[in-house]
Amino acid sequence: MTKTSLRNNGCLTQRRQCPCGDEQCYIRIEGDEEDNTSMEPTVPADPNLIHAAANTSEVASVDTPPYVGQSFRTDDEAQEFYTNFARRNGFAIRRERSKGNPSHPLGVYKRELVCHRAGVSLPRKTAELKRQRNKKSSRCKCEAQMIIKKNVSKGVTRWVVVHFSNVHNHELLDSDEVRHLPAYRNISSVDRERILFFAKAGFTVNLIMRALEMEKGLKPGQLTFTERDLRNFLQASKNINRENEGAELLKACKATKEKNPDFRYEFTLDMNDRLEHIAWSYPDSIRAYKVFGDVVVFDTTYRLYAYDRPFGVWFGVDNYGNTIFFGAVLLQDEKPASFAWALQAFVHLMDEKVPQTIVTDLNMGLREAMMSVLPNTKQAFSTWHIMSKLPSWFSTLLGSRYERFVSEFHRVYALESENDFVHQWGQMINEFGLGSDRHVAILSYHREYWALPFLRGWFFGGLLTTGFALSIKAFFKGFLISQTRLKDFVEQVMVAIDLQNQAGEEATMRQNYQNVQIKTCMPIEEHASSVLTPYAFEVFQKELVSSTQFAVYETQGDTYLVRHHLKTDGGHLVSCIPTNEEIHCSCKEFDFSGIMCRHSLRVLSLKNCFMLPDKYLLIRWRRESSLFPKSSGYKYRSQALRSLASIIIQESSLTKDRFDYVQWHMSKLLTHVRDMPTVDEGASDLEPVSSLDATVDVTPVRSRGRPKKLRAAIDIPKEMQALQEPQALPEMQVLSETRDLSETQALSETQALS
């Protein structure tokens, strides 16, 4: 089998059965052919809704070559862009060298991506020579490459292209030749599912190849894999004993429970004592659910194709905008009774706490189960799953009008009034001639489950129209391959969660280290900044700044009409009762996201309210509700210092003055720290030093005395040698604080006089 046919996440495939119930109707998810794991929603983000920052790469077209200065969100995104460019231009790429490691403040901070023919042929081991045919190496010292480096600025991480060369010393392949390179020979997840389906029906390898070519409308030999790849894939699938794997999975859960008593799992057996359903969760997930289990995403759109079983995962979001894992379930089938068991098992695992809202795929069986098991929980169909179905449903039917239909769909989806939605939805359907379409009928009948006007009164914590595209493939990236066995599944998921928690903890620390920028100088803003997490405060701040663009008209009693100053009609009604500290807006934004809307903030400003009422600073968005740090032990301290060091490196390397200042003080600080005791006598939560962390060694930069530019500005007293004393701050910092205080006092006096 080729290397790429064993690529990550190979054991997962996305469900293709259409909710319309027609067995011949399949959903094709964009990116299937390339196993694209991106699930970004195509709905434009509503600026009124809380959302995670989701910067996109600066170039969208793969026909455009990379350029120095181009940036990407992740190194994987940069590699994917370069891979697509390479494929269009007749070559492949590979990772050559990387710099950095987990002990470095920035982790891996540099990668070199080179042409597949770069370098020289590597000598083979003797054992390999005996069992492999003498195949000539394709490497010819090609120097085409792209180098990317990590850049962290103001808490935002970007990977920037610092060098790019597209000069090759060999001929490039044409489109028919390039697809035969090992890097592009891949059996996608949708093809795997179809192959297993045909194999069950008794098709030979040759017939399977012909059937797939006919389905895709391809000529013979144009698939992304060969007959040999297909045979290897089928052989690997046959090596799995489905009957024994269930028993092995139960043994693995039992062993995990013995190691960690707080690990929880539930299962059922069928009439033959074989594993039917199983659900499990981990201690950290259970603790997180107690705080952030108000809104949950239950993603059941994937299957373990080698075992032909539905697989579901429960996710949520914490107060810093980090994705958190709650639990997983493996079912026998997708019948309503199976989904009902999954929901009951999840609630039981979570100490009977029921979520307020659950976001799911558009699945009729799951909807039926929700109504019977959790009748008081609001169910909504996820926007990103609905949008992913639109191409399969309407692109062929509408042809050139499809793009306009999608644009109109987005507009109608985001309307504020239910009546406006019903009216304009009908107009849109008639305009495009879709009145008799069965998929439109499904959307129309279930509009209360997905259309934004019908959902605004329910709490979603920003999980509907955000960049919170929960892809199980993306979550398990790097852990699951096509040969992953069920008995290893629980442990592999736990590894994925641990790394996700580490990333979440680092992101939390980075946010906390960033200085909060006050934009309005309003007391209500300063109050919110001291209570809300930076993630939640950023959204609140946008609402507060936007509120200054609105005019307020008193109507009757304690009700006000709030309207944008450039508009002459419309607006939102805000009722404000100061005695009860009650305020309600017709936009229902607070009910929807848990963040006060701009209309209410405008009225509070008019009422001379200098602090938000406590009830409008939700516990789930406060700093005090943070999952991290979980302890003050070695691992936490190590991670905290690495995050701080990363920010110091970024900030101090901007100018030579900053560098000299930080270098001198860090050298002095290190000397002082080394004189301190190495045993924390008062700590009871010391954690053992891992072999990885034990290798961390910080070497001071030795310089000859104090930097010259700092000698005149800073006169370090003897107390600097004993940093315990607070008065030992550098004069530069004291002067800066004094100047800031004077400016603040002057501003206050000016405001008082006015």
C-alpha angles and dihedrals in degrees: 000000000000120000093249094054087066094049125144121293090018093141092062126075128176121245112257102184110116117233089232088082097235107136090209092054112091130178116230112204117211111256096026093129092056096035088243110189096194113119100173110157118245093214112105110247113254107234089218092062127082109250142168117250108260113182116188128213114273094240125053102179119082089202088071112083119234115265137199109273096028110135136204135190094238139010088246090057090051091049091048091052092050091045092054091047091049093050092052090050101046108262142078133230139218137187109263109175137357131193126211135038139211091280092057116094090238096037109215103002105168135042132181116209113192141181113275088245095055121120129013131295114279119234112251125230118253093248091053092050091057096053101034130068117246100263120180115242118243094210114115105164094267110180100203108126148141122221120199130187132195117247123188116194125168090346094306117118120211133171110224128198107239098171135019131176125175097181111125127188093207138057118277121232127243123239094269093050100042094061090065092063111111091240091064100038101101138149104219123217094255090050091050091055093049092046092054090046092053092043090055089052090056099255117159120233091258093050091048090054092049092046093052091048091052093048091052095039092239131148118243111285096022098104118110091246139043132237088258091056089050093051091050091050093051091047091053090050092051091055090068115095102206095189095055095039092069092055090047090053091053090050089051091052091049091050091049090050091053091052094044116023091194091064109105134201139161130195145169131213127217127231090281093052092252124137111276107168132357132181128181144174138186131236095252091049093051092050091048092050091057089064104029104025094107092100124026136182113216106195111192098159097109137077135197092239096196089058097031092230131137113244124200135186132195116218137175141172128247130217091273094054094255120145112244129195118228107173149319136228136196114201136192094228144340099262118134090248090057093050090047090055090049092053093047092048092050094052090048092050089052095055093262094297108149120209120237093224135018122194114205143161120275094273122150094201092053091047090054090049092049092053092053101039104030106023093157095051118092113237122202131180111237115251095220092056092050092048091050089060097052096083092053092047104041115009095086093037095052099032112182091006093062097091091052090048091054091049091050090045090057092050096049092044092059098048115128103219123067091213091051090051094051092048098045094040089058091048091051093049092050092046092056095038095241099132094117097039112122093215092054088049090056092050093046094049093048098038091124088066099054114012111100097226090062094047104047094096093059128078115250102156091224097303099125108061101016135104084264092120101164107208116173088204091058092046094052096038110145096016109069125058133170092269097051109132124219091240089061094044098089093049093046091051089050090054090051091051093049092053091045090052091050090052090047092049092050092048090050092052092047091053092049092051093054118097113245111236113217109209106177104033086224115146090228089061093050090048093052092047090058094051108032126068115253088253094055094036091057090059092044090050092053090054092048094050091047091050090071088069093063132088123215125219121187111226113172135331110333095341124110135187111225116195136166109263093237094055128080099195140032122032135145132282117234122190116200126186107181095188092062095031088237124149128168131180128200090228089069091211094143091052089049104045106009092241122113111252126236092249094057092044090054091055092046089053090052089051091054092245109168099179131040115244110257093242091062093058098074117215091231091062097045127105091235091065094061119136090212137105094037092181143354093239129125097279093052093046091048093050093045092052092047091053091048091046090051091056092045090053092050095047099040096048093062095084137013092240091056091046093050092047095050094041093055095046094044091053091052092044092051091051090053094046092052089057091056123093115277094214121073100217095184098048120100098176101062111154125209116261110250121225088247096053092042090066093062110113124175115203116195119234105242116217134173102255130306120338109269095233090056098049094080095039098046129044105188111206125211090264088074087078088063105046093182091087113086094213089065092087116130114264090236091062093044092050090049092051091046091051091049090049092050092050091049092050091048091051091050092050091049091051091048092052092049 
